[in-house]
PDB file of C-alpha atoms in Angstrom:
ATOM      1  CA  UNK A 341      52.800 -86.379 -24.157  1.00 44.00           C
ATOM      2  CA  UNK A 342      50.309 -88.492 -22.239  1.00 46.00           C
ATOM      3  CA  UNK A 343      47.646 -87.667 -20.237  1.00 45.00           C
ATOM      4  CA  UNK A 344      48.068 -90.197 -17.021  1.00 44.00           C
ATOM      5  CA  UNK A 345      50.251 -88.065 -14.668  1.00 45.00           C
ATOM      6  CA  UNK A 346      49.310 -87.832 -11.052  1.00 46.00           C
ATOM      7  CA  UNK A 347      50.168 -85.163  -9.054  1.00 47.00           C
ATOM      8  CA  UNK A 348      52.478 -86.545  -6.399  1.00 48.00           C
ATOM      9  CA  UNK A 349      51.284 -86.233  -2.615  1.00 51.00           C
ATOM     10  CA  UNK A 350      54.102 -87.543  -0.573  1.00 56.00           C
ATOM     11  CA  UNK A 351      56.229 -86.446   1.654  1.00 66.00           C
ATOM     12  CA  UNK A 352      59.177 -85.909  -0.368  1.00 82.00           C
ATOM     13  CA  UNK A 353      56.903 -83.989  -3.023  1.00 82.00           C
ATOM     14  CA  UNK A 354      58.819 -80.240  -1.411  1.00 88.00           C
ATOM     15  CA  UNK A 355      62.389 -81.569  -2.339  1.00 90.00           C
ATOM     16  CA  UNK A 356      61.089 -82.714  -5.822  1.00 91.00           C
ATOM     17  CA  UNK A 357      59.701 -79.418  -6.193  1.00 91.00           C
ATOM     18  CA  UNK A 358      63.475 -77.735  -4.626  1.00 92.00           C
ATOM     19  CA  UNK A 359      65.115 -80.545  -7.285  1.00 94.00           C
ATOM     20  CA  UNK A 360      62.789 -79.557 -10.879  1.00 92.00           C
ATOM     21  CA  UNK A 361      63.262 -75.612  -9.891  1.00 93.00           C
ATOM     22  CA  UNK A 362      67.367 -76.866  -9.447  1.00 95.00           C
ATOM     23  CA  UNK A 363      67.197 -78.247 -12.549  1.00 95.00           C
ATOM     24  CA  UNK A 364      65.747 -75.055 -14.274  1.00 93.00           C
ATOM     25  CA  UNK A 365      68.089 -73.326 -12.910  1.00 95.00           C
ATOM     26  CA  UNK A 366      70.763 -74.700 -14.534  1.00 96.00           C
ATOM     27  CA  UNK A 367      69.379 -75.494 -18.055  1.00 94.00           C
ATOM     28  CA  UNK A 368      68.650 -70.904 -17.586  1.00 93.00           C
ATOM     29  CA  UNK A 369      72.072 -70.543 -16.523  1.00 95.00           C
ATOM     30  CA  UNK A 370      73.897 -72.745 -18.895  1.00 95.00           C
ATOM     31  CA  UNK A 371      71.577 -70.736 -21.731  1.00 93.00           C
ATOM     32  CA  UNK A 372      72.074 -67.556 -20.820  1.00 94.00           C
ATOM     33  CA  UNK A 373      75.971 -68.142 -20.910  1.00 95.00           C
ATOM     34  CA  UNK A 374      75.704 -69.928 -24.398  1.00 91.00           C
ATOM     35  CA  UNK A 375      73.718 -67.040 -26.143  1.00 91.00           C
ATOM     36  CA  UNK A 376      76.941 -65.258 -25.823  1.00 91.00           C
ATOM     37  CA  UNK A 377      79.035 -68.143 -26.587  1.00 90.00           C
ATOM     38  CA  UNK A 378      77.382 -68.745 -29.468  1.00 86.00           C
ATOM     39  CA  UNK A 379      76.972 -64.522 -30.264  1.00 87.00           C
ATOM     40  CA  UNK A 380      81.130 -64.684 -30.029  1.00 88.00           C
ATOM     41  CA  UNK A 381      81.443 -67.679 -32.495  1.00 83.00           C
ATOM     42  CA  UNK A 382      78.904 -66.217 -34.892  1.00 78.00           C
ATOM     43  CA  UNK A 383      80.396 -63.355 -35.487  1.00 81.00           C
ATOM     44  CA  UNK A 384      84.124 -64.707 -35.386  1.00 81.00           C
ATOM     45  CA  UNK A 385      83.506 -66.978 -37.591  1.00 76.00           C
ATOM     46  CA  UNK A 386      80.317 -65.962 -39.920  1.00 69.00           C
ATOM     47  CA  UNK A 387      78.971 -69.103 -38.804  1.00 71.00           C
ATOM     48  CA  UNK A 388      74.878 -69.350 -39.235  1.00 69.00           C
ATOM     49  CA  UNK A 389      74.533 -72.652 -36.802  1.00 70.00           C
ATOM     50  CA  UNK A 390      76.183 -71.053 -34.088  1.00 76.00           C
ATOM     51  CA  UNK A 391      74.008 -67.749 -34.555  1.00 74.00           C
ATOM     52  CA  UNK A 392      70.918 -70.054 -35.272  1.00 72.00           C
ATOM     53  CA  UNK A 393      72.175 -72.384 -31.966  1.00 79.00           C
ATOM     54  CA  UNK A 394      71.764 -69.469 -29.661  1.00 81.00           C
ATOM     55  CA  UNK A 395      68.406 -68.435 -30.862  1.00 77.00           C
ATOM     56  CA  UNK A 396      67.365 -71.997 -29.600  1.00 77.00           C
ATOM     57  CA  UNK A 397      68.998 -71.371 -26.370  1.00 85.00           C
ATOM     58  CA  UNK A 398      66.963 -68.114 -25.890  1.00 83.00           C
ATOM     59  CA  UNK A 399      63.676 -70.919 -26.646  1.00 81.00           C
ATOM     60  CA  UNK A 400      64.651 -72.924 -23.804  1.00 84.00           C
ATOM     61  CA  UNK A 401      65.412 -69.639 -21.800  1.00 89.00           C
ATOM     62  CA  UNK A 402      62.001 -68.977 -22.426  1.00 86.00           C
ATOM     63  CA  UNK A 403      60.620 -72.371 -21.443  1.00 84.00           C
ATOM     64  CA  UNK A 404      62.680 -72.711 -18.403  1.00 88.00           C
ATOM     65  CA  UNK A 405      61.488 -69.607 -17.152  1.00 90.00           C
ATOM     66  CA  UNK A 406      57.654 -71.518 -18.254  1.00 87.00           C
ATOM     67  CA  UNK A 407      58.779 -74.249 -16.015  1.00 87.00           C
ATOM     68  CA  UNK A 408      59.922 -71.917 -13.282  1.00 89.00           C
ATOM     69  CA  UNK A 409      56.149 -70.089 -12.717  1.00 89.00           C
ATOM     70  CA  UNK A 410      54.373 -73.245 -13.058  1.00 84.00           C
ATOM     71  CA  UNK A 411      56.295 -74.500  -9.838  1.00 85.00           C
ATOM     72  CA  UNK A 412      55.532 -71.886  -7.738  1.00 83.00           C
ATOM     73  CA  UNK A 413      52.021 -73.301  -7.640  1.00 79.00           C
ATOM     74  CA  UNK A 414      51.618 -76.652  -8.485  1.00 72.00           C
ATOM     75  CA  UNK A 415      48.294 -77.006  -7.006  1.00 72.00           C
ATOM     76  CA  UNK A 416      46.938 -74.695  -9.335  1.00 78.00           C
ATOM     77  CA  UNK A 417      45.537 -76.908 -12.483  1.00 79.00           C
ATOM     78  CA  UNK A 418      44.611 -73.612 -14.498  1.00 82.00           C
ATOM     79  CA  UNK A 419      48.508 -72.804 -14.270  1.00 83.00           C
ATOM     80  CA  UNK A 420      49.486 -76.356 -14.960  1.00 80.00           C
ATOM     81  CA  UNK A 421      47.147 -75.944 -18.053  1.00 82.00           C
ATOM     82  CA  UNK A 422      48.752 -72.705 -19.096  1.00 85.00           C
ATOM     83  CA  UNK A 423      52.304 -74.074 -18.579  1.00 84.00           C
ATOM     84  CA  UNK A 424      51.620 -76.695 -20.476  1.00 81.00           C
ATOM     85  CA  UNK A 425      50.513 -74.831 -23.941  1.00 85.00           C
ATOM     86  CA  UNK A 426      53.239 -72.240 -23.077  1.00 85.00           C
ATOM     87  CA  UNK A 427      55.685 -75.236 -23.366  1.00 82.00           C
ATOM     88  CA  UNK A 428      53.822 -76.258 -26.648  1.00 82.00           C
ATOM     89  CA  UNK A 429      54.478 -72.784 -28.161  1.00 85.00           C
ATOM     90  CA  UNK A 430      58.085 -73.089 -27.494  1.00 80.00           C
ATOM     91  CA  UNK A 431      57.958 -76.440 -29.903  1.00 78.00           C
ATOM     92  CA  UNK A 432      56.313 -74.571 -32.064  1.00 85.00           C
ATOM     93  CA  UNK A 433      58.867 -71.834 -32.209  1.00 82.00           C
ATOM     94  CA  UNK A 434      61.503 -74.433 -32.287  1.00 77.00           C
ATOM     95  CA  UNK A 435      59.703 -75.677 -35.749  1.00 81.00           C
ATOM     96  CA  UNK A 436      59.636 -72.551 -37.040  1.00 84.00           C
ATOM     97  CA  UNK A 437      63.573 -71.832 -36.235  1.00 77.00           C
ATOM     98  CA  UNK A 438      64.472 -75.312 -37.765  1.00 75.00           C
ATOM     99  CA  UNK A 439      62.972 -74.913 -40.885  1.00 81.00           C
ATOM    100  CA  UNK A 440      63.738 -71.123 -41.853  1.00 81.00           C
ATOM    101  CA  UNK A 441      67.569 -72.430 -40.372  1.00 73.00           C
ATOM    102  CA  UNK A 442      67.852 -75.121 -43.397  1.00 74.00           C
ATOM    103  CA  UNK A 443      65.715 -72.936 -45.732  1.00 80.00           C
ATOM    104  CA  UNK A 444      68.642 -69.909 -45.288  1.00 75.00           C
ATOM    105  CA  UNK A 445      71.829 -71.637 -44.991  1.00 71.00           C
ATOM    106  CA  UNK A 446      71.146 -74.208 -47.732  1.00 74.00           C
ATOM    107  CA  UNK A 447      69.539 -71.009 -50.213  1.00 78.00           C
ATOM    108  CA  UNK A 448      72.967 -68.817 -48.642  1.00 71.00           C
ATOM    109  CA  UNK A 449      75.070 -71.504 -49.310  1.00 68.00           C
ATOM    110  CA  UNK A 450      76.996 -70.205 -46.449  1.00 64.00           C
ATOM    111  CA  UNK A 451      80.830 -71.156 -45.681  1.00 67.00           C
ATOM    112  CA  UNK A 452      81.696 -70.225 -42.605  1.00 67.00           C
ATOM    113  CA  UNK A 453      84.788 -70.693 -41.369  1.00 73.00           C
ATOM    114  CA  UNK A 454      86.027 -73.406 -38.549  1.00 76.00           C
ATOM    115  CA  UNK A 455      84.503 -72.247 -35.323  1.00 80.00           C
ATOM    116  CA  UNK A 456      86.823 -74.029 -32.466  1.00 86.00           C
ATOM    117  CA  UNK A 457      84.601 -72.019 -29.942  1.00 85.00           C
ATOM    118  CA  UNK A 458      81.725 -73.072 -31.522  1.00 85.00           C
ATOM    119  CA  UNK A 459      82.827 -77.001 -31.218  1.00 89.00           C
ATOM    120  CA  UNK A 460      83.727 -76.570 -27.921  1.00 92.00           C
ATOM    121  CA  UNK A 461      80.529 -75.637 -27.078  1.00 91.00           C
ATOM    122  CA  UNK A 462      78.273 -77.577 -28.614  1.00 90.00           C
ATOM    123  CA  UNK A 463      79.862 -80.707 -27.735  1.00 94.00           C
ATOM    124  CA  UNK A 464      79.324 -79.604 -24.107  1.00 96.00           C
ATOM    125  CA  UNK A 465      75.768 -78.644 -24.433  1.00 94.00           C
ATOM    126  CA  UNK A 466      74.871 -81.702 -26.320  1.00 95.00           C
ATOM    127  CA  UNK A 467      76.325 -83.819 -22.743  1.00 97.00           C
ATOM    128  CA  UNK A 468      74.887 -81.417 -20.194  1.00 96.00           C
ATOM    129  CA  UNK A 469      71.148 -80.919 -21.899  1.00 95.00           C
ATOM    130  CA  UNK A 470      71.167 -85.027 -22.030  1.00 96.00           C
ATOM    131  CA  UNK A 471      72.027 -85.306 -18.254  1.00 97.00           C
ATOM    132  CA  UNK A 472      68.958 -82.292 -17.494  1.00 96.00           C
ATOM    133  CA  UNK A 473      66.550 -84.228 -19.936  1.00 96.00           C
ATOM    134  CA  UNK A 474      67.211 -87.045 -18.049  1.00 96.00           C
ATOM    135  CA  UNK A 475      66.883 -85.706 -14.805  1.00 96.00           C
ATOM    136  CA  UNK A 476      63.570 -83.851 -15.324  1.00 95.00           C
ATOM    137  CA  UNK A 477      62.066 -86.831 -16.965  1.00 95.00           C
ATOM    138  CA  UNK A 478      62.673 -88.580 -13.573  1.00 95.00           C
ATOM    139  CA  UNK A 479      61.867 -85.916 -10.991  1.00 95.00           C
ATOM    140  CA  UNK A 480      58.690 -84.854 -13.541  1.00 92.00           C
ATOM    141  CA  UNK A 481      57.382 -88.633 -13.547  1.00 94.00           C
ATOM    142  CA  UNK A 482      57.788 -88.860  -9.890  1.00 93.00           C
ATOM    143  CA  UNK A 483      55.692 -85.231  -9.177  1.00 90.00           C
ATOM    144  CA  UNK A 484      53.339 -86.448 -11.564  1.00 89.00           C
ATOM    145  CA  UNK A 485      54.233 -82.801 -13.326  1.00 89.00           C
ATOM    146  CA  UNK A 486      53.527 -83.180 -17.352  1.00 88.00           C
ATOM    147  CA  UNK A 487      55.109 -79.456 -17.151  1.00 86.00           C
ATOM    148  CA  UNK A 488      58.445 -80.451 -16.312  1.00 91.00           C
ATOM    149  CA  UNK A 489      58.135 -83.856 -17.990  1.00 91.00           C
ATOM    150  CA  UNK A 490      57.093 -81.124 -21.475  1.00 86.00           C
ATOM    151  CA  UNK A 491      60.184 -79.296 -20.883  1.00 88.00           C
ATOM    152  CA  UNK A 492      62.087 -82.164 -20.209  1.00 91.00           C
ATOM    153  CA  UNK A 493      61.411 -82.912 -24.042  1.00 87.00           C
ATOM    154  CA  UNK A 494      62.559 -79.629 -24.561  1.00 84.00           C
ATOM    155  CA  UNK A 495      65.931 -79.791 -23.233  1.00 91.00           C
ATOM    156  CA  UNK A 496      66.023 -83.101 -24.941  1.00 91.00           C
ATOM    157  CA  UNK A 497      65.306 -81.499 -28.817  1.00 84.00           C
ATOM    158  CA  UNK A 498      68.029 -79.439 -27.305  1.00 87.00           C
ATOM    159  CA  UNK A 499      70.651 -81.953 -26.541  1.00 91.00           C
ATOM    160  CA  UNK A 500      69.445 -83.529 -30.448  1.00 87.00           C
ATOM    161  CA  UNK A 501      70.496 -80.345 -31.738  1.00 83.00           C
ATOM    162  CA  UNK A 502      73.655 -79.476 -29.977  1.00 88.00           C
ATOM    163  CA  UNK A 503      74.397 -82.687 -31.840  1.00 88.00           C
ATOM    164  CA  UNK A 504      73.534 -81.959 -35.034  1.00 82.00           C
ATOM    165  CA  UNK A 505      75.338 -78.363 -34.698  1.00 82.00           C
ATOM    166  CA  UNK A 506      78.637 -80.026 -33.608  1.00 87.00           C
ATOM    167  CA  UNK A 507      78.375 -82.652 -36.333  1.00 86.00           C
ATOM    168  CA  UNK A 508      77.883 -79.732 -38.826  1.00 80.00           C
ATOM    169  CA  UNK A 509      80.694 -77.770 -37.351  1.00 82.00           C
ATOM    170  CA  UNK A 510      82.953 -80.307 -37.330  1.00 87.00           C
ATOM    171  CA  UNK A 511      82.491 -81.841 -40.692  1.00 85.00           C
ATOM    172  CA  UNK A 512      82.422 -77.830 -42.026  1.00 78.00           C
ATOM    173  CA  UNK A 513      86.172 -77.475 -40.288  1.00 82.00           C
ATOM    174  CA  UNK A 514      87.459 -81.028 -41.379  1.00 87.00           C
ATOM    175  CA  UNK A 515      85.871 -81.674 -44.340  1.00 85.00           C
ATOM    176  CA  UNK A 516      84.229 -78.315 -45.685  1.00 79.00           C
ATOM    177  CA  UNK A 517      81.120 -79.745 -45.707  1.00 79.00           C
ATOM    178  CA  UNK A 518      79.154 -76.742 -45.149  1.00 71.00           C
ATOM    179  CA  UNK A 519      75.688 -78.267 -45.705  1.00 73.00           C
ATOM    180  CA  UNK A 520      76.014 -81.378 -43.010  1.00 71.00           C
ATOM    181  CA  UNK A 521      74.443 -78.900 -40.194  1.00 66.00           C
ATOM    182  CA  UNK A 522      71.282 -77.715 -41.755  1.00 67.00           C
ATOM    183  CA  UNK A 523      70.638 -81.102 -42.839  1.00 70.00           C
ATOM    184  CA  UNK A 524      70.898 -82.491 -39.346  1.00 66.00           C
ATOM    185  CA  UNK A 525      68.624 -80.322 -38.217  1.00 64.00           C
ATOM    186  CA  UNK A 526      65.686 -81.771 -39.842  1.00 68.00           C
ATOM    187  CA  UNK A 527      66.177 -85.349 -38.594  1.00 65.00           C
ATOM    188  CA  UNK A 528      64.485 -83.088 -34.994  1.00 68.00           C
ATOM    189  CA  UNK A 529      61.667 -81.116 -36.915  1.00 74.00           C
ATOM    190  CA  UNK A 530      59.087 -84.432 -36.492  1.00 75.00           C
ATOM    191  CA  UNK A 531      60.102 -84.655 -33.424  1.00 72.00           C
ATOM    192  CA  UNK A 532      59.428 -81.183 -32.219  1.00 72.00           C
ATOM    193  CA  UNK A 533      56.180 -81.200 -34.758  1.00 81.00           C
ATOM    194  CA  UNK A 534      54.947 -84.276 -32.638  1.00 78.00           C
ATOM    195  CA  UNK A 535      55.683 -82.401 -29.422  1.00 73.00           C
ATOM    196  CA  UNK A 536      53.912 -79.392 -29.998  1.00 77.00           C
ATOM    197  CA  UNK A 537      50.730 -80.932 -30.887  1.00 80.00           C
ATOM    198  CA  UNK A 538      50.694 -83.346 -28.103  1.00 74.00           C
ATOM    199  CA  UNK A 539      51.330 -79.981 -25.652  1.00 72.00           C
ATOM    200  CA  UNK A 540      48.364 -77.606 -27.557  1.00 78.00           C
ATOM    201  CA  UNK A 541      46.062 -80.239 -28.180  1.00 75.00           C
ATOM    202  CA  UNK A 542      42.810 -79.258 -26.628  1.00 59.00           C
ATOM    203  CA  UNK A 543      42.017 -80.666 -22.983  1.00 57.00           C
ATOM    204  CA  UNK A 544      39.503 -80.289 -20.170  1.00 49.00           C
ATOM    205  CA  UNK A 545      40.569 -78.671 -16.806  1.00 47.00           C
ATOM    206  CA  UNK A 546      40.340 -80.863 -14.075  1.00 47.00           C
TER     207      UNK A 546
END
């Protein structure tokens, strides 16, 4: 995450604002309705992703809400700052999740059973988190906001790993392949790695 954003001055900079706190909105909404989604499926099925799944969505909860207080203020570069290594921290928590996820179900050797719930949801998170990265990527670039553009990245880990979830839970109920999720998972952890130090890396206030 680059340095080079410019806080945007013009006349339409309100309705951005209006748009990114839209858009947070409705990735907290959408979350908040998946953690008990996913709490349902878990338990209904003994699945791990789907329990692990809506730990993640109680991450982006978290940097939504991140998202949420830096807009009340954007003028303020101290709160910009803070958002920023706020958003960092919830990389770094994402990390943390992904590994201890592939560390537990491939040690458990868990078989859960087919989670049709599970499927159903996933596969809708992975389209609606895409269309919300995409979206705050474009109204962050044009506020010159490396908050939302930070959380933006967020959502977008999120999208990769409603992906890899639904390709574990599919292959699990098809094909019994009860290890294809936690291995999916990885292919983000670089990602999210690379993320989190770009956020926390140490910078002078304006």
């Amino acid at each position: 995450m680059g340095d080079t954003a410019v806080v945007s001055t013009a006349p339409d900079h309100p309705r951005l604002v209006r748009r990114g706190r839209a858009l947070e909105y409705t990735t907290l909404g959408w979350n908040v309705v998946g953690v008990a989604v996913l709490a349902v499926a878990a338990v209904t099925a003994g699945s791990v992703a789907a329990a692990g799944f809506g730990l993640d969505s109680l991450i982006e909860i978290g940097a939504s809400t991140v998202v949420l207080w830096q807009l009340a203020d954007t003028a303020d570069p101290r709160r910009q700052h803070r958002a920023t290594r706020l958003i960092g921290a919830c990389f770094v928590l994402l990390v943390v999740y992904l590994v201890v996820q592939v560390a537990v179900v491939l040690a458990a050797g868990t078989r859960p059973a087919p989670s049709p719930a599970g499927i159903t949801w996933t596969a809708a998170t992975f389209v609606v988190m895409l269309a919300l990265a995409s979206a705050k990527t474009r109204t962050g670039t044009a506020l010159g906001n490396p908050v939302l553009l930070a959380e933006g990245r967020v959502t977008l880990v999120d999208a990769f790993l409603a992906g890899s979830v639904l390709v574990g839970l599919v292959l699990n109920a098809v094909l019994g392949w009860w290890w294809a999720d936690p291995l999916a998972g990885l292919v983000i952890v670089y990602y999210a790695v690379r993320e989190a130090h770009a956020a926390l890396r140490p910078r002078a206030l304006p």
